[in-house]
Tab-separated table of N, CA and C in Angstrom:
chain	number	residue	atom	x	y	z
F	49	LYS	N	17.195	-10.680	25.939
F	49	LYS	CA	17.481	-9.634	24.776
F	49	LYS	C	16.985	-10.583	23.638
F	50	LEU	N	15.849	-9.804	22.789
F	50	LEU	CA	15.470	-10.710	21.788
F	50	LEU	C	16.023	-10.181	20.497
F	51	GLN	N	16.635	-10.931	19.712
F	51	GLN	CA	17.435	-10.610	18.381
F	51	GLN	C	16.675	-11.233	17.145
F	52	GLY	N	16.714	-10.477	16.376
F	52	GLY	CA	16.198	-10.815	15.091
F	52	GLY	C	15.949	-10.036	13.975
F	53	HIS	N	15.434	-8.866	14.484
F	53	HIS	CA	15.223	-7.695	13.465
F	53	HIS	C	16.466	-7.181	12.833
F	54	ILE	N	16.420	-6.820	11.647
F	54	ILE	CA	17.535	-6.052	11.114
F	54	ILE	C	17.143	-4.694	11.147
F	55	GLY	N	17.743	-3.464	11.847
F	55	GLY	CA	17.203	-2.293	11.822
F	55	GLY	C	16.355	-1.909	12.895
F	56	TYR	N	15.791	-0.805	13.211
F	56	TYR	CA	14.961	-0.328	14.119
F	56	TYR	C	13.701	-1.173	14.324
F	57	VAL	N	13.076	-1.072	15.457
F	57	VAL	CA	11.707	-1.583	15.575
F	57	VAL	C	10.722	-0.399	15.854
F	58	GLU	N	9.793	-0.512	15.083
F	58	GLU	CA	8.726	0.708	15.053
F	58	GLU	C	7.649	0.483	15.966
F	59	SER	N	7.222	-0.569	16.247
F	59	SER	CA	6.130	-0.862	17.011
F	59	SER	C	6.034	-2.425	17.861
F	60	VAL	N	5.586	-2.366	18.772
F	60	VAL	CA	5.450	-3.804	19.652
F	60	VAL	C	4.032	-3.801	20.233
F	61	SER	N	3.609	-5.098	20.379
F	61	SER	CA	2.198	-5.069	21.093
F	61	SER	C	2.251	-6.595	21.643
F	62	TRP	N	1.569	-6.631	23.016
F	62	TRP	CA	1.503	-7.688	23.751
F	62	TRP	C	0.418	-8.443	23.510
F	63	SER	N	0.450	-9.788	23.393
F	63	SER	CA	-0.693	-10.883	23.250
F	63	SER	C	-1.666	-10.744	24.393
F	64	PRO	N	-2.977	-10.662	23.950
F	64	PRO	CA	-3.934	-10.841	25.245
F	64	PRO	C	-3.483	-11.563	26.427
F	65	ASP	N	-3.062	-12.776	26.148
F	65	ASP	CA	-2.607	-13.466	27.345
F	65	ASP	C	-1.236	-13.320	27.888
F	66	GLY	N	-0.639	-12.288	27.368
F	66	GLY	CA	0.654	-11.963	28.141
F	66	GLY	C	2.043	-12.739	27.854
F	67	LYS	N	1.740	-13.749	26.991
F	67	LYS	CA	2.994	-14.706	26.748
F	67	LYS	C	3.779	-14.365	25.468
F	68	LEU	N	3.205	-13.317	24.584
F	68	LEU	CA	3.839	-13.247	23.467
F	68	LEU	C	4.007	-11.737	23.182
F	69	VAL	N	4.900	-11.334	22.422
F	69	VAL	CA	5.167	-9.953	21.951
F	69	VAL	C	5.332	-9.938	20.494
F	70	ALA	N	4.363	-8.955	19.680
F	70	ALA	CA	4.698	-8.930	18.298
F	70	ALA	C	5.511	-7.808	18.079
F	71	SER	N	6.320	-7.649	17.068
F	71	SER	CA	7.201	-6.484	16.800
F	71	SER	C	7.380	-6.239	15.356
F	72	GLY	N	7.135	-5.031	14.878
F	72	GLY	CA	7.181	-4.693	13.569
F	72	GLY	C	8.389	-3.765	13.283
F	73	SER	N	9.123	-3.984	12.110
F	73	SER	CA	10.245	-3.133	12.031
F	73	SER	C	10.361	-2.830	10.650
F	74	CYS	N	11.709	-2.048	10.421
F	74	CYS	CA	11.940	-1.391	9.237
F	74	CYS	C	12.499	-2.507	8.288
F	75	ASP	N	12.661	-3.715	8.866
F	75	ASP	CA	12.948	-4.969	7.937
F	75	ASP	C	11.904	-5.446	7.176
F	76	LYS	N	10.653	-4.740	7.425
F	76	LYS	CA	9.500	-5.225	6.780
F	76	LYS	C	8.829	-6.495	7.265
F	77	ILE	N	9.379	-7.133	8.330
F	77	ILE	CA	8.965	-8.053	9.049
F	77	ILE	C	8.183	-8.115	10.309
F	78	ILE	N	7.354	-8.808	10.704
F	78	ILE	CA	6.659	-8.881	11.918
F	78	ILE	C	7.019	-10.148	12.487
F	79	ARG	N	7.694	-10.043	13.789
F	79	ARG	CA	8.181	-11.210	14.354
F	79	ARG	C	7.292	-11.446	15.728
F	80	ILE	N	7.012	-12.541	16.126
F	80	ILE	CA	6.215	-12.911	17.311
F	80	ILE	C	7.175	-13.771	18.240
F	81	TRP	N	7.341	-13.157	19.421
F	81	TRP	CA	8.377	-13.620	20.210
F	81	TRP	C	7.633	-14.311	21.499
F	82	ASP	N	8.220	-15.399	21.992
F	82	ASP	CA	7.685	-16.057	23.344
F	82	ASP	C	8.448	-15.550	24.343
F	83	ILE	N	7.897	-14.875	25.127
F	83	ILE	CA	8.514	-13.933	26.259
F	83	ILE	C	9.394	-14.972	27.209
F	84	ALA	N	8.770	-16.055	27.614
F	84	ALA	CA	9.541	-16.975	28.611
F	84	ALA	C	10.654	-17.613	28.143
F	85	THR	N	10.790	-17.722	26.757
F	85	THR	CA	11.924	-18.396	26.279
F	85	THR	C	13.068	-17.442	25.790
F	86	GLY	N	12.221	-16.315	25.047
F	86	GLY	CA	13.107	-15.270	24.394
F	86	GLY	C	13.129	-15.775	22.846
F	87	ARG	N	12.491	-16.606	22.380
F	87	ARG	CA	12.750	-17.229	21.171
F	87	ARG	C	11.634	-16.574	20.076
F	88	GLU	N	11.921	-16.415	19.075
F	88	GLU	CA	11.103	-16.146	17.837
F	88	GLU	C	10.279	-17.495	17.656
F	89	VAL	N	8.914	-17.053	17.657
F	89	VAL	CA	7.910	-18.248	17.384
F	89	VAL	C	7.187	-18.251	16.122
F	90	GLN	N	7.173	-16.950	15.398
F	90	GLN	CA	6.553	-16.771	14.097
F	90	GLN	C	7.033	-15.548	13.436
F	91	LYS	N	7.300	-15.644	12.242
F	91	LYS	CA	8.009	-14.600	11.383
F	91	LYS	C	6.774	-14.439	10.279
F	92	LEU	N	6.253	-13.169	10.257
F	92	LEU	CA	5.159	-12.854	9.147
F	92	LEU	C	5.850	-11.981	8.090
F	93	LYS	N	5.820	-12.441	7.047
F	93	LYS	CA	6.455	-11.727	5.833
F	93	LYS	C	5.198	-11.511	4.585
F	94	GLY	N	5.495	-10.328	4.180
F	94	GLY	CA	4.524	-9.740	3.119
F	94	GLY	C	4.381	-8.391	2.750
F	95	HIS	N	4.922	-7.465	3.814
F	95	HIS	CA	5.025	-6.211	3.848
F	95	HIS	C	6.129	-5.742	2.892
F	96	THR	N	6.166	-4.564	2.072
F	96	THR	CA	7.074	-4.301	1.336
F	96	THR	C	7.766	-3.084	1.592
F	97	ALA	N	7.459	-2.737	2.740
F	97	ALA	CA	8.092	-1.186	3.376
F	97	ALA	C	8.103	-1.479	4.932
F	98	PRO	N	8.700	-0.717	5.686
F	98	PRO	CA	8.655	-0.852	7.118
F	98	PRO	C	7.281	-1.016	7.706
F	99	VAL	N	7.211	-1.957	8.678
F	99	VAL	CA	6.006	-2.036	9.400
F	99	VAL	C	6.103	-0.974	10.423
F	100	LEU	N	4.945	-0.035	10.538
F	100	LEU	CA	4.704	0.960	11.405
F	100	LEU	C	4.075	0.586	12.587
F	101	SER	N	2.998	-0.374	12.639
F	101	SER	CA	2.036	-0.578	13.808
F	101	SER	C	1.618	-1.965	13.634
F	102	VAL	N	1.599	-2.607	14.980
F	102	VAL	CA	1.123	-3.933	15.092
F	102	VAL	C	0.133	-4.034	16.119
F	103	CYS	N	-0.863	-4.841	16.086
F	103	CYS	CA	-1.969	-4.865	17.267
F	103	CYS	C	-2.587	-6.137	17.112
F	104	TRP	N	-2.770	-6.928	18.451
F	104	TRP	CA	-3.484	-8.128	18.545
F	104	TRP	C	-4.871	-8.014	18.506
F	105	SER	N	-5.740	-9.084	18.179
F	105	SER	CA	-7.116	-9.287	18.134
F	105	SER	C	-7.174	-9.429	19.604
F	106	PRO	N	-8.532	-9.036	20.384
F	106	PRO	CA	-8.594	-9.509	21.680
F	106	PRO	C	-8.666	-10.940	21.988
F	107	ASP	N	-8.941	-11.782	21.182
F	107	ASP	CA	-8.913	-13.181	21.374
F	107	ASP	C	-7.346	-13.769	21.001
F	108	GLY	N	-6.517	-13.011	20.569
F	108	GLY	CA	-4.945	-13.447	20.244
F	108	GLY	C	-4.994	-14.252	19.211
F	109	ALA	N	-6.028	-14.656	18.322
F	109	ALA	CA	-5.776	-15.279	17.235
F	109	ALA	C	-5.301	-14.626	16.075
F	110	LEU	N	-5.619	-13.489	15.892
F	110	LEU	CA	-5.279	-12.661	14.875
F	110	LEU	C	-4.187	-11.514	15.291
F	111	LEU	N	-3.572	-10.870	14.239
F	111	LEU	CA	-2.549	-9.665	14.363
F	111	LEU	C	-2.903	-8.876	13.063
F	112	ALA	N	-3.115	-7.478	13.452
F	112	ALA	CA	-3.165	-6.605	12.521
F	112	ALA	C	-1.934	-5.581	12.385
F	113	SER	N	-1.562	-5.378	11.004
F	113	SER	CA	-0.193	-4.659	10.986
F	113	SER	C	-0.497	-3.563	9.928
F	114	GLY	N	0.114	-2.368	10.080
F	114	GLY	CA	0.122	-1.276	9.062
F	114	GLY	C	1.401	-1.022	8.673
F	115	SER	N	1.740	-0.412	7.460
F	115	SER	CA	3.059	-0.395	6.908
F	115	SER	C	3.080	0.912	6.043
F	116	LEU	N	4.395	1.185	5.745
F	116	LEU	CA	4.670	2.364	4.817
F	116	LEU	C	4.354	2.034	3.632
F	117	ASP	N	4.197	0.741	3.264
F	117	ASP	CA	3.727	0.110	1.846
F	117	ASP	C	2.209	0.404	1.599
F	118	LYS	N	1.592	1.314	2.491
F	118	LYS	CA	0.168	1.659	2.492
F	118	LYS	C	-0.854	0.632	2.435
F	119	THR	N	-0.507	-0.511	3.149
F	119	THR	CA	-1.345	-1.466	3.415
F	119	THR	C	-1.641	-1.669	4.876
F	120	LEU	N	-2.835	-2.490	5.070
F	120	LEU	CA	-3.062	-3.020	6.425
F	120	LEU	C	-3.359	-4.307	6.209
F	121	ARG	N	-2.644	-5.239	6.912
F	121	ARG	CA	-2.859	-6.821	6.694
F	121	ARG	C	-3.242	-7.436	7.915
F	122	MET	N	-3.916	-8.411	7.968
F	122	MET	CA	-4.701	-9.258	9.057
F	122	MET	C	-3.853	-10.617	8.944
F	123	TRP	N	-3.248	-11.189	9.998
F	123	TRP	CA	-2.423	-12.267	9.810
F	123	TRP	C	-3.260	-13.051	11.010
F	124	GLU	N	-3.332	-14.649	10.590
F	124	GLU	CA	-3.572	-15.608	11.439
F	124	GLU	C	-2.285	-15.999	12.059
F	125	VAL	N	-2.147	-15.859	13.244
F	125	VAL	CA	-0.982	-15.862	14.074
F	125	VAL	C	-0.389	-17.335	14.164
F	126	VAL	N	-1.007	-18.294	14.206
F	126	VAL	CA	-0.701	-19.712	14.590
F	126	VAL	C	0.131	-20.274	13.167
F	127	SER	N	-0.714	-19.906	12.053
F	127	SER	CA	-0.105	-20.397	10.917
F	127	SER	C	0.606	-19.601	10.198
F	128	GLY	N	0.542	-18.262	10.497
F	128	GLY	CA	1.456	-17.223	9.780
F	128	GLY	C	0.895	-16.723	8.447
F	129	ARG	N	-0.244	-17.198	8.314
F	129	ARG	CA	-0.881	-16.847	7.092
F	129	ARG	C	-1.925	-15.503	6.927
F	130	GLU	N	-1.417	-14.639	5.887
F	130	GLU	CA	-2.020	-13.380	5.763
F	130	GLU	C	-3.534	-13.570	5.243
F	131	VAL	N	-4.393	-13.244	5.936
F	131	VAL	CA	-5.857	-13.170	5.759
F	131	VAL	C	-6.614	-12.011	4.948
F	132	VAL	N	-6.105	-11.187	5.397
F	132	VAL	CA	-6.849	-9.887	4.625
F	132	VAL	C	-5.440	-8.912	4.265
F	133	LYS	N	-5.740	-8.314	3.222
F	133	LYS	CA	-4.780	-7.420	2.660
F	133	LYS	C	-5.706	-6.069	2.276
F	134	LEU	N	-5.543	-5.081	2.712
F	134	LEU	CA	-6.206	-3.732	2.329
F	134	LEU	C	-5.013	-2.859	1.664
F	135	ASP	N	-5.129	-2.594	0.355
F	135	ASP	CA	-4.139	-1.806	-0.228
F	135	ASP	C	-4.688	-0.601	-0.832
F	136	TRP	N	-5.622	0.081	-0.343
F	136	TRP	CA	-6.274	1.191	-0.800
F	136	TRP	C	-5.961	2.548	0.026
F	137	TYR	N	-5.012	2.414	0.968
F	137	TYR	CA	-4.642	3.549	1.902
F	137	TYR	C	-3.676	4.649	0.968
F	138	THR	N	-4.008	5.901	1.323
F	138	THR	CA	-3.200	6.942	0.427
F	138	THR	C	-1.730	7.103	1.074
F	139	GLY	N	-1.509	6.589	2.096
F	139	GLY	CA	-0.154	6.841	2.701
F	139	GLY	C	0.226	5.646	3.509
F	140	GLY	N	1.422	5.633	4.290
F	140	GLY	CA	1.651	4.764	5.260
F	140	GLY	C	0.706	4.499	6.204
F	141	VAL	N	0.568	3.255	6.737
F	141	VAL	CA	-0.423	3.214	7.938
F	141	VAL	C	0.080	2.963	9.240
F	142	LYS	N	0.158	4.046	9.834
F	142	LYS	CA	0.834	4.277	11.176
F	142	LYS	C	0.077	3.548	12.411
F	143	GLY	N	-1.107	3.986	12.407
F	143	GLY	CA	-2.012	3.658	13.553
F	143	GLY	C	-2.943	2.445	13.224
F	144	VAL	N	-2.875	1.353	14.133
F	144	VAL	CA	-3.841	0.189	13.949
F	144	VAL	C	-4.063	-0.127	15.365
F	145	CYS	N	-5.373	-0.245	15.515
F	145	CYS	CA	-5.823	-0.638	16.950
F	145	CYS	C	-7.108	-1.532	16.819
F	146	TRP	N	-7.182	-2.675	17.531
F	146	TRP	CA	-8.266	-3.411	17.601
F	146	TRP	C	-9.239	-2.923	18.840
F	147	SER	N	-10.450	-3.005	18.599
F	147	SER	CA	-11.517	-2.600	19.606
F	147	SER	C	-11.461	-3.627	20.744
F	148	PRO	N	-11.822	-3.275	22.090
F	148	PRO	CA	-11.536	-4.336	23.079
F	148	PRO	C	-12.822	-5.357	22.923
F	149	ASN	N	-13.824	-5.003	22.233
F	149	ASN	CA	-14.940	-6.178	21.836
F	149	ASN	C	-14.520	-6.930	20.717
F	150	GLY	N	-13.583	-6.485	19.941
F	150	GLY	CA	-13.040	-7.283	18.857
F	150	GLY	C	-14.003	-7.210	17.465
F	151	GLU	N	-14.796	-6.200	17.762
F	151	GLU	CA	-15.722	-5.882	16.335
F	151	GLU	C	-14.954	-4.931	15.438
F	152	TRP	N	-14.251	-4.277	15.735
F	152	TRP	CA	-13.500	-3.219	14.821
F	152	TRP	C	-12.122	-2.961	14.804
F	153	ILE	N	-11.654	-2.628	13.621
F	153	ILE	CA	-10.100	-2.223	13.956
F	153	ILE	C	-10.112	-0.659	13.443
F	154	ALA	N	-9.546	0.260	14.304
F	154	ALA	CA	-9.289	1.574	13.833
F	154	ALA	C	-7.948	1.718	13.146
F	155	SER	N	-7.966	2.353	12.204
F	155	SER	CA	-6.600	2.803	11.424
F	155	SER	C	-6.353	4.131	10.955
F	156	GLY	N	-5.201	4.452	11.028
F	156	GLY	CA	-4.934	5.964	10.566
F	156	GLY	C	-3.634	5.724	9.845
F	157	SER	N	-3.689	6.977	8.618
F	157	SER	CA	-2.554	6.664	7.733
F	157	SER	C	-2.328	8.098	7.211
F	158	GLY	N	-1.380	8.061	6.143
F	158	GLY	CA	-0.893	9.284	5.475
F	158	GLY	C	-1.980	10.098	5.039
F	159	GLY	N	-3.332	9.660	4.916
F	159	GLY	CA	-4.488	10.379	4.610
F	159	GLY	C	-4.989	11.096	6.114
F	160	SER	N	-6.013	11.900	6.070
F	160	SER	CA	-6.531	12.688	7.056
F	160	SER	C	-7.768	11.938	7.743
F	161	ALA	N	-8.201	10.786	7.344
F	161	ALA	CA	-9.169	10.018	7.909
F	161	ALA	C	-8.928	8.921	8.557
F	162	VAL	N	-9.640	8.732	9.793
F	162	VAL	CA	-9.633	7.613	10.500
F	162	VAL	C	-10.536	6.398	9.971
F	163	HIS	N	-10.135	5.356	9.659
F	163	HIS	CA	-10.892	4.112	8.987
F	163	HIS	C	-11.249	3.116	9.960
F	164	LEU	N	-12.555	2.772	10.244
F	164	LEU	CA	-13.139	1.944	10.915
F	164	LEU	C	-13.585	0.653	10.190
F	165	LEU	N	-12.817	-0.479	10.601
F	165	LEU	CA	-12.866	-1.689	9.587
F	165	LEU	C	-13.729	-2.774	10.410
F	166	ASP	N	-14.219	-3.613	9.774
F	166	ASP	CA	-14.836	-4.927	10.376
F	166	ASP	C	-13.587	-5.683	10.931
F	167	GLY	N	-13.889	-6.276	12.043
F	167	GLY	CA	-12.825	-7.019	12.812
F	167	GLY	C	-12.603	-8.433	12.312
F	168	ILE	N	-13.174	-8.838	11.347
F	168	ILE	CA	-13.004	-10.140	10.741
F	168	ILE	C	-13.011	-10.048	9.409
F	169	SER	N	-13.644	-9.184	8.685
F	169	SER	CA	-13.352	-9.370	7.244
F	169	SER	C	-12.392	-8.091	6.805
F	170	GLY	N	-12.321	-7.029	7.372
F	170	GLY	CA	-11.320	-5.895	7.174
F	170	GLY	C	-12.094	-4.936	6.410
F	171	CYS	N	-13.433	-5.201	5.952
F	171	CYS	CA	-14.307	-4.073	5.137
F	171	CYS	C	-14.242	-2.788	5.814
F	172	GLN	N	-14.090	-1.618	5.094
F	172	GLN	CA	-14.354	-0.594	5.854
F	172	GLN	C	-15.815	-0.415	6.180
F	173	VAL	N	-16.160	0.118	7.321
F	173	VAL	CA	-17.515	0.394	7.784
F	173	VAL	C	-17.672	1.673	7.911
F	174	LYS	N	-16.878	2.483	8.414
F	174	LYS	CA	-16.839	3.909	8.634
F	174	LYS	C	-15.692	4.693	8.373
F	175	LYS	N	-15.978	5.891	7.784
F	175	LYS	CA	-14.511	6.746	7.453
F	175	LYS	C	-14.792	8.121	8.364
F	176	LEU	N	-13.990	8.134	9.285
F	176	LEU	CA	-14.355	9.414	10.262
F	176	LEU	C	-13.280	10.665	9.658
F	177	GLU	N	-13.704	11.525	9.423
F	177	GLU	CA	-12.971	12.782	8.933
F	177	GLU	C	-13.233	14.127	9.597
F	178	GLY	N	-11.976	14.868	9.831
F	178	GLY	CA	-12.009	15.927	10.607
F	178	GLY	C	-10.597	16.451	10.735
F	179	HIS	N	-9.660	15.520	10.859
F	179	HIS	CA	-8.146	16.068	10.804
F	179	HIS	C	-7.731	16.504	9.455
F	180	THR	N	-6.849	17.168	9.571
F	180	THR	CA	-6.213	17.979	8.373
F	180	THR	C	-4.903	17.418	7.875
F	181	SER	N	-4.216	16.420	8.609
F	181	SER	CA	-3.075	16.076	8.381
F	181	SER	C	-2.900	14.557	8.757
F	182	TYR	N	-1.690	13.968	8.634
F	182	TYR	CA	-1.446	12.444	8.773
F	182	TYR	C	-2.011	12.047	10.172
F	183	ILE	N	-2.633	10.757	10.135
F	183	ILE	CA	-3.018	10.294	11.251
F	183	ILE	C	-1.747	9.396	11.878
F	184	SER	N	-1.289	9.784	13.042
F	184	SER	CA	-0.205	8.940	13.562
F	184	SER	C	-0.620	8.055	14.766
F	185	SER	N	-1.755	8.068	15.207
F	185	SER	CA	-2.259	7.239	16.483
F	185	SER	C	-3.620	6.942	16.400
F	186	VAL	N	-4.245	5.860	16.805
F	186	VAL	CA	-5.501	5.561	17.225
F	186	VAL	C	-5.470	4.745	18.511
F	187	CYS	N	-6.613	5.076	19.153
F	187	CYS	CA	-6.824	3.964	20.498
F	187	CYS	C	-8.164	3.946	20.731
F	188	TRP	N	-8.817	2.873	21.337
F	188	TRP	CA	-10.163	2.578	21.569
F	188	TRP	C	-10.325	2.917	23.208
F	189	SER	N	-11.591	3.490	23.415
F	189	SER	CA	-11.990	3.516	24.817
F	189	SER	C	-12.346	1.995	25.446
F	190	PRO	N	-12.025	1.751	26.521
F	190	PRO	CA	-12.431	0.295	27.141
F	190	PRO	C	-13.701	-0.137	26.529
F	191	SER	N	-14.698	0.750	26.423
F	191	SER	CA	-16.303	0.152	25.969
F	191	SER	C	-16.306	0.176	24.585
F	192	SER	N	-15.530	0.310	23.940
F	192	SER	CA	-15.339	0.118	22.304
F	192	SER	C	-16.245	1.200	21.805
F	193	GLU	N	-16.879	2.184	22.552
F	193	GLU	CA	-17.946	3.169	22.092
F	193	GLU	C	-17.166	4.117	21.481
F	194	LEU	N	-15.943	4.508	21.773
F	194	LEU	CA	-15.219	5.836	21.298
F	194	LEU	C	-13.922	5.342	20.821
F	195	VAL	N	-13.363	6.087	19.739
F	195	VAL	CA	-12.036	6.043	19.333
F	195	VAL	C	-11.409	7.279	19.383
F	196	ALA	N	-10.183	7.373	19.858
F	196	ALA	CA	-9.539	8.655	19.775
F	196	ALA	C	-8.327	8.534	18.532
F	197	SER	N	-8.093	9.554	18.039
F	197	SER	CA	-7.031	9.685	17.061
F	197	SER	C	-6.153	11.008	17.080
F	198	GLY	N	-4.948	10.638	17.127
F	198	GLY	CA	-3.928	11.803	17.094
F	198	GLY	C	-3.353	11.915	15.710
F	199	SER	N	-2.900	13.152	15.280
F	199	SER	CA	-2.651	13.624	14.060
F	199	SER	C	-1.459	14.538	14.061
F	200	TRP	N	-0.678	14.968	13.049
F	200	TRP	CA	0.204	15.728	12.674
F	200	TRP	C	-0.335	17.154	12.775
F	201	ASP	N	-1.771	17.230	12.549
F	201	ASP	CA	-2.286	18.718	12.785
F	201	ASP	C	-2.269	19.096	14.208
F	202	GLY	N	-1.746	18.348	15.172
F	202	GLY	CA	-1.614	19.001	16.500
F	202	GLY	C	-2.899	18.549	17.394
F	203	THR	N	-3.857	17.773	16.865
F	203	THR	CA	-4.842	17.600	17.434
F	203	THR	C	-5.235	16.074	18.010
F	204	VAL	N	-6.130	15.941	19.179
F	204	VAL	CA	-6.559	14.561	19.286
F	204	VAL	C	-8.105	14.841	19.104
F	205	ARG	N	-8.692	13.939	18.421
F	205	ARG	CA	-9.921	13.844	18.168
F	205	ARG	C	-10.551	12.741	18.813
F	206	VAL	N	-11.899	12.832	19.454
F	206	VAL	CA	-12.592	11.807	20.069
F	206	VAL	C	-13.857	11.392	19.145
F	207	TRP	N	-14.031	10.153	18.749
F	207	TRP	CA	-15.169	9.715	17.743
F	207	TRP	C	-16.206	8.974	18.451
F	208	GLU	N	-17.509	9.234	18.367
F	208	GLU	CA	-18.491	8.321	18.782
F	208	GLU	C	-18.591	7.160	17.552
F	209	VAL	N	-18.282	5.956	17.977
F	209	VAL	CA	-18.496	5.220	16.940
F	209	VAL	C	-19.860	4.801	16.174
F	210	SER	N	-20.581	4.656	17.219
F	210	SER	CA	-22.087	4.294	16.556
F	210	SER	C	-22.745	5.457	15.507
F	211	SER	N	-22.469	6.700	15.855
F	211	SER	CA	-22.922	7.733	14.761
F	211	SER	C	-21.663	8.240	13.896
F	212	GLY	N	-20.403	7.853	14.251
F	212	GLY	CA	-19.314	8.455	13.389
F	212	GLY	C	-18.917	9.866	13.584
F	213	ARG	N	-19.634	10.427	14.613
F	213	ARG	CA	-19.715	12.015	14.807
F	213	ARG	C	-18.183	12.164	15.771
F	214	GLU	N	-17.641	13.239	15.440
F	214	GLU	CA	-16.608	13.851	16.365
F	214	GLU	C	-17.338	14.395	17.475
F	215	ILE	N	-16.908	14.139	18.855
F	215	ILE	CA	-17.461	14.559	19.907
F	215	ILE	C	-16.568	15.785	20.538
F	216	LYS	N	-15.369	15.602	20.372
F	216	LYS	CA	-14.300	16.406	21.131
F	216	LYS	C	-13.177	16.590	20.270
F	217	THR	N	-12.504	17.684	20.268
F	217	THR	CA	-11.286	18.060	19.769
F	217	THR	C	-10.472	18.477	21.000
F	218	LEU	N	-9.272	17.855	20.927
F	218	LEU	CA	-8.287	18.371	22.003
F	218	LEU	C	-7.217	18.853	21.454
F	219	GLU	N	-6.927	20.332	21.627
F	219	GLU	CA	-5.595	21.066	21.023
F	219	GLU	C	-4.738	21.450	22.049
F	220	GLY	N	-3.697	21.836	21.564
F	220	GLY	CA	-2.769	22.293	22.595
F	220	GLY	C	-1.258	21.821	22.367
F	221	HIS	N	-1.168	20.768	21.348
F	221	HIS	CA	0.044	20.302	20.848
F	221	HIS	C	0.775	21.044	20.070
């Protein structure tokens, strides 16, 4: 049993080597856990509202987090240092996902666009528009060529990263 958060845990993510788990909670804290020992090895503080999403970089050096405070942050895991803070989102950042090749981060928030960010600087590279409501989830294809997004508008949309074009809308929810 891993204990430390005060309140519910909103998001968890395995480190690429499978030795650590990151958890984001309504207590505004991200905790990094060593699975072998069950101990907390790092605590990342900076968000001012519940942490809704956490995701590791493919090399395990960085962690991205999204929060109800309308920010996406990138953290250096070993030092616990915040290295990027993006505070231009229009709503809570629920979906955060690093591409398998490490080049991009996809994010979704209270706005209706998916934001593709540079995986190192955090700078926005593309904005994918088509949803009509809150983006609640984002996920990359194994090739890093496509990103899928889920929204409160009841659709899943699949985007081609190179062109920024929506190539499929899946309805039925």
